[in-house]
């Protein structure tokens, strides 16, 4: 049975990579950005990559270059080596997923995106799914997982059967690394039921896609990314149920009774 997405993920705006602000040393996916989102009462969206020793690291890019003073792939270094590297403009390094899960503790929604490990949305994704499952363990309250890669979501269905799973989706015709056949199949979101998904998180620039409309008519929750202004939020919420935002503060959610 596919677990449904908890209502909090629809009602609380999700801070994209935490409530980050590089001018105040709150770097994306950092401890400070995650804590700021919690203090503001928002949900949190974070990204994970796999380390050389099989841990789930909270970090967006496959390469270290943009966010640190180091270069090269995240996947080539151990967890300890990666945590010893400072995030650019911050006082500490990237956290391990298990640390974030324990710190958030179900107090706000935590949406975890598993980044593709193959570069082509292929089947080489089980190791990261296993690392995420190990990091979450039994602490499944108010957590959901998602990925662009349907293979990853399928692995998560087996490894985390009680955790809601989603597909991160977009107009894949923008991705020139994929074959035309892959683009068509992914744009149809054809694997939604087969992989046991219960929601999608879709690029705001293509919310009018037929597959998105069909799923929403089925009652499937549609989240959307990345919203950067109140005007974008108003427009996106005509076709989606909740936003993943950055660069502004949407209305704060009403505390739950």
Short mmCIF file of C-alpha atoms in Angstrom, two decimals:
data_model
loop_
_atom_site.label_atom_id
_atom_site.label_comp_id
_atom_site.label_asym_id
_atom_site.label_seq_id
_atom_site.Cartn_x
_atom_site.Cartn_y
_atom_site.Cartn_z
CA UNK A 1 0.00 0.00 0.00
CA UNK A 2 1.35 3.44 -0.93
CA UNK A 3 1.45 5.73 2.13
CA UNK A 4 -0.25 9.09 1.54
CA UNK A 5 1.57 12.39 1.85
CA UNK A 6 0.77 13.93 5.28
CA UNK A 7 -1.38 17.03 5.17
CA UNK A 8 1.38 19.17 6.67
CA UNK A 9 3.34 18.85 3.41
CA UNK A 10 0.43 20.52 1.61
CA UNK A 11 -0.31 23.24 4.15
CA UNK A 12 3.19 24.41 5.16
CA UNK A 13 5.40 26.10 2.54
CA UNK A 14 8.66 24.19 2.15
CA UNK A 15 11.93 26.10 2.48
CA UNK A 16 14.09 25.12 -0.49
CA UNK A 17 17.35 23.64 0.88
CA UNK A 18 16.37 25.14 4.21
CA UNK A 19 15.77 28.82 4.88
CA UNK A 20 19.11 29.83 3.41
CA UNK A 21 20.55 33.31 3.10
CA UNK A 22 24.24 33.52 2.17
CA UNK A 23 24.44 37.11 3.42
CA UNK A 24 23.95 35.80 6.97
CA UNK A 25 26.09 32.63 6.58
CA UNK A 26 23.00 30.46 6.26
CA UNK A 27 24.21 28.39 3.33
CA UNK A 28 21.83 26.08 1.46
CA UNK A 29 21.34 22.65 3.07
CA UNK A 30 23.36 23.75 6.10
CA UNK A 31 22.55 23.25 9.76
CA UNK A 32 21.87 26.98 10.10
CA UNK A 33 19.43 27.02 7.17
CA UNK A 34 17.58 23.98 8.50
CA UNK A 35 17.33 25.49 11.98
CA UNK A 36 16.08 28.82 10.59
CA UNK A 37 13.30 27.08 8.68
CA UNK A 38 12.26 25.20 11.80
CA UNK A 39 12.23 28.36 13.90
CA UNK A 40 10.04 30.08 11.31
CA UNK A 41 7.63 27.14 11.25
CA UNK A 42 8.17 26.22 7.60
CA UNK A 43 8.62 22.76 6.19
CA UNK A 44 12.08 21.90 4.91
CA UNK A 45 13.28 20.50 1.60
CA UNK A 46 16.83 19.14 1.50
CA UNK A 47 19.02 17.18 -0.92
CA UNK A 48 21.27 14.20 -0.35
CA UNK A 49 24.30 12.79 -2.13
CA UNK A 50 26.18 9.55 -1.46
CA UNK A 51 29.66 9.57 0.06
CA UNK A 52 32.51 7.19 -0.82
CA UNK A 53 31.81 5.16 2.32
CA UNK A 54 28.07 4.88 1.72
CA UNK A 55 26.63 7.65 3.90
CA UNK A 56 23.87 10.08 2.97
CA UNK A 57 25.28 13.63 2.99
CA UNK A 58 22.99 16.68 2.95
CA UNK A 59 24.39 18.43 -0.11
CA UNK A 60 22.87 19.40 -3.45
CA UNK A 61 25.60 19.25 -6.08
CA UNK A 62 27.43 16.18 -7.30
CA UNK A 63 30.64 18.30 -7.27
CA UNK A 64 32.15 20.26 -4.40
CA UNK A 65 33.22 23.29 -6.45
CA UNK A 66 30.24 25.66 -6.12
CA UNK A 67 29.60 25.34 -2.40
CA UNK A 68 33.07 24.76 -0.93
CA UNK A 69 36.68 25.70 -1.50
CA UNK A 70 37.40 22.17 -2.71
CA UNK A 71 36.92 20.57 -6.12
CA UNK A 72 35.83 17.19 -7.41
CA UNK A 73 32.95 14.80 -6.86
CA UNK A 74 31.27 14.31 -3.49
CA UNK A 75 31.13 10.60 -4.23
CA UNK A 76 34.94 10.35 -4.18
CA UNK A 77 35.34 11.34 -0.50
CA UNK A 78 34.40 9.78 2.81
CA UNK A 79 31.83 11.25 5.16
CA UNK A 80 34.51 12.33 7.63
CA UNK A 81 36.53 14.05 4.90
CA UNK A 82 33.47 15.87 3.58
CA UNK A 83 32.35 17.05 7.00
CA UNK A 84 35.82 18.50 7.57
CA UNK A 85 35.30 20.82 4.58
CA UNK A 86 33.64 24.14 5.37
CA UNK A 87 30.73 25.26 3.28
CA UNK A 88 31.63 28.47 1.47
CA UNK A 89 30.79 31.38 3.78
CA UNK A 90 29.86 29.16 6.73
CA UNK A 91 31.61 28.01 9.88
CA UNK A 92 30.94 24.31 9.44
CA UNK A 93 30.61 21.57 6.85
CA UNK A 94 27.64 19.73 5.42
CA UNK A 95 25.64 17.57 7.85
CA UNK A 96 24.91 13.88 7.58
CA UNK A 97 21.27 13.05 6.93
CA UNK A 98 20.88 11.06 10.15
CA UNK A 99 21.88 14.16 12.14
CA UNK A 100 19.27 16.29 10.38
CA UNK A 101 16.53 13.69 10.83
CA UNK A 102 17.27 13.49 14.55
CA UNK A 103 17.44 17.27 14.94
CA UNK A 104 14.18 17.99 13.10
CA UNK A 105 12.51 15.15 14.97
CA UNK A 106 9.22 15.39 13.12
CA UNK A 107 8.51 18.91 14.38
CA UNK A 108 8.07 20.23 10.83
CA UNK A 109 7.73 18.41 7.49
CA UNK A 110 11.07 17.21 6.11
CA UNK A 111 11.16 16.50 2.37
CA UNK A 112 14.30 14.65 1.28
CA UNK A 113 15.34 14.61 -2.38
CA UNK A 114 17.74 11.89 -3.43
CA UNK A 115 19.94 13.20 -6.22
CA UNK A 116 20.47 11.04 -9.29
CA UNK A 117 23.70 9.06 -9.08
CA UNK A 118 23.94 7.93 -12.69
CA UNK A 119 23.67 11.17 -14.63
CA UNK A 120 21.04 9.54 -16.83
CA UNK A 121 18.28 8.58 -14.37
CA UNK A 122 19.39 4.97 -14.65
CA UNK A 123 19.14 2.07 -12.18
CA UNK A 124 22.42 2.84 -10.36
CA UNK A 125 20.69 4.31 -7.35
CA UNK A 126 20.18 1.56 -4.79
CA UNK A 127 23.18 2.50 -2.65
CA UNK A 128 21.90 6.03 -1.99
CA UNK A 129 18.39 4.74 -1.29
CA UNK A 130 19.85 2.29 1.22
CA UNK A 131 21.90 5.05 2.87
CA UNK A 132 18.81 7.24 3.21
CA UNK A 133 16.77 4.35 4.61
CA UNK A 134 19.49 3.70 7.17
CA UNK A 135 19.66 7.38 8.14
CA UNK A 136 15.90 7.63 8.63
CA UNK A 137 15.52 4.30 10.43
CA UNK A 138 12.39 4.28 12.56
CA UNK A 139 12.18 8.10 12.74
CA UNK A 140 9.60 8.29 9.95
CA UNK A 141 7.21 10.88 11.42
CA UNK A 142 6.62 13.89 9.14
CA UNK A 143 9.18 12.70 6.55
CA UNK A 144 8.74 12.20 2.80
CA UNK A 145 11.28 11.21 0.15
CA UNK A 146 11.49 11.90 -3.56
CA UNK A 147 13.73 11.74 -6.61
CA UNK A 148 13.81 12.57 -10.29
CA UNK A 149 14.89 8.97 -10.82
CA UNK A 150 11.99 6.48 -10.87
CA UNK A 151 14.43 3.64 -10.12
CA UNK A 152 15.37 5.39 -6.88
CA UNK A 153 11.73 5.77 -5.86
CA UNK A 154 11.19 2.08 -6.56
CA UNK A 155 14.11 1.20 -4.28
CA UNK A 156 12.65 3.47 -1.59
CA UNK A 157 9.30 1.66 -1.84
CA UNK A 158 11.07 -1.54 -0.81
CA UNK A 159 13.41 -0.02 1.78
CA UNK A 160 11.04 2.54 3.36
CA UNK A 161 7.55 1.13 2.76
CA UNK A 162 5.91 3.32 5.41
CA UNK A 163 7.41 6.63 4.20
CA UNK A 164 5.54 8.64 1.52
CA UNK A 165 7.41 8.70 -1.79
CA UNK A 166 7.23 11.14 -4.66
CA UNK A 167 8.62 11.81 -8.10
CA UNK A 168 10.42 15.06 -8.79
CA UNK A 169 9.22 16.04 -12.25
CA UNK A 170 9.70 18.67 -14.94
CA UNK A 171 9.59 19.14 -18.70
CA UNK A 172 12.39 16.69 -19.43
CA UNK A 173 12.70 17.99 -22.98
CA UNK A 174 14.93 20.63 -21.36
CA UNK A 175 17.39 17.85 -20.48
CA UNK A 176 19.67 17.19 -23.43
CA UNK A 177 21.45 14.38 -21.56
CA UNK A 178 18.41 12.12 -21.98
CA UNK A 179 17.26 10.29 -25.08
CA UNK A 180 14.05 11.45 -26.80
CA UNK A 181 12.39 8.21 -25.70
CA UNK A 182 13.32 8.86 -22.07
CA UNK A 183 12.06 12.42 -22.30
CA UNK A 184 8.66 11.33 -23.58
CA UNK A 185 8.30 8.58 -20.96
CA UNK A 186 9.35 10.83 -18.09
CA UNK A 187 7.12 13.69 -19.24
CA UNK A 188 4.14 11.33 -19.13
CA UNK A 189 5.01 10.53 -15.46
CA UNK A 190 4.13 7.02 -16.59
CA UNK A 191 5.85 5.26 -13.69
CA UNK A 192 3.90 7.07 -10.96
CA UNK A 193 1.78 4.10 -9.88
CA UNK A 194 4.36 1.42 -10.66
CA UNK A 195 6.97 2.91 -8.29
CA UNK A 196 4.47 3.49 -5.49
CA UNK A 197 4.51 7.28 -5.56
CA UNK A 198 1.90 9.33 -3.71
CA UNK A 199 2.85 12.86 -4.81
CA UNK A 200 4.93 14.82 -7.30
CA UNK A 201 7.14 17.89 -6.92
CA UNK A 202 7.08 19.67 -10.28
CA UNK A 203 8.98 22.52 -11.91
CA UNK A 204 6.80 25.65 -11.76
CA UNK A 205 7.69 26.50 -15.37
CA UNK A 206 5.69 23.58 -16.75
CA UNK A 207 2.78 23.07 -14.37
CA UNK A 208 0.44 23.10 -17.37
CA UNK A 209 1.72 19.73 -18.61
CA UNK A 210 -1.09 17.22 -19.27
CA UNK A 211 0.39 14.59 -16.96
CA UNK A 212 0.46 17.05 -14.03
CA UNK A 213 -3.15 18.06 -14.65
CA UNK A 214 -4.27 14.42 -14.82
CA UNK A 215 -2.60 13.52 -11.55
CA UNK A 216 -4.04 16.54 -9.76
CA UNK A 217 -7.51 15.61 -11.01
CA UNK A 218 -6.93 12.21 -9.39
CA UNK A 219 -6.35 13.96 -6.09
CA UNK A 220 -2.57 13.49 -6.15
CA UNK A 221 -0.79 16.27 -4.19
CA UNK A 222 1.27 18.49 -6.50
CA UNK A 223 4.15 20.42 -4.94
CA UNK A 224 6.09 22.89 -7.07
CA UNK A 225 9.60 24.36 -7.16
CA UNK A 226 11.34 26.76 -6.98
CA UNK A 227 9.15 29.75 -6.12
CA UNK A 228 11.09 32.98 -5.61
CA UNK A 229 8.43 35.69 -5.13
CA UNK A 230 4.86 36.24 -3.94
CA UNK A 231 3.77 36.73 -7.58
CA UNK A 232 5.23 33.37 -8.58
CA UNK A 233 3.53 31.78 -5.58
CA UNK A 234 0.10 33.15 -6.53
CA UNK A 235 0.48 31.89 -10.08
CA UNK A 236 1.84 28.48 -9.12
CA UNK A 237 -0.88 27.81 -6.57
CA UNK A 238 -3.46 27.93 -9.34
CA UNK A 239 -2.08 24.59 -10.54
CA UNK A 240 -0.29 23.17 -7.48
CA UNK A 241 -1.08 22.50 -3.84
CA UNK A 242 2.05 23.81 -2.13
CA UNK A 243 5.29 25.60 -2.91
CA UNK A 244 8.97 25.02 -2.33
CA UNK A 245 10.36 28.54 -1.98
CA UNK A 246 13.50 30.60 -1.55
CA UNK A 247 14.45 34.28 -1.58
CA UNK A 248 11.29 35.54 0.16
CA UNK A 249 9.07 34.61 3.09
CA UNK A 250 5.60 33.33 2.21
CA UNK A 251 2.79 33.70 4.79
CA UNK A 252 3.71 31.75 7.86
CA UNK A 253 1.65 28.61 8.42
CA UNK A 254 -1.01 28.64 11.10
CA UNK A 255 0.15 26.53 14.06
CA UNK A 256 -1.62 23.18 14.20
CA UNK A 257 -3.90 22.53 17.15
#
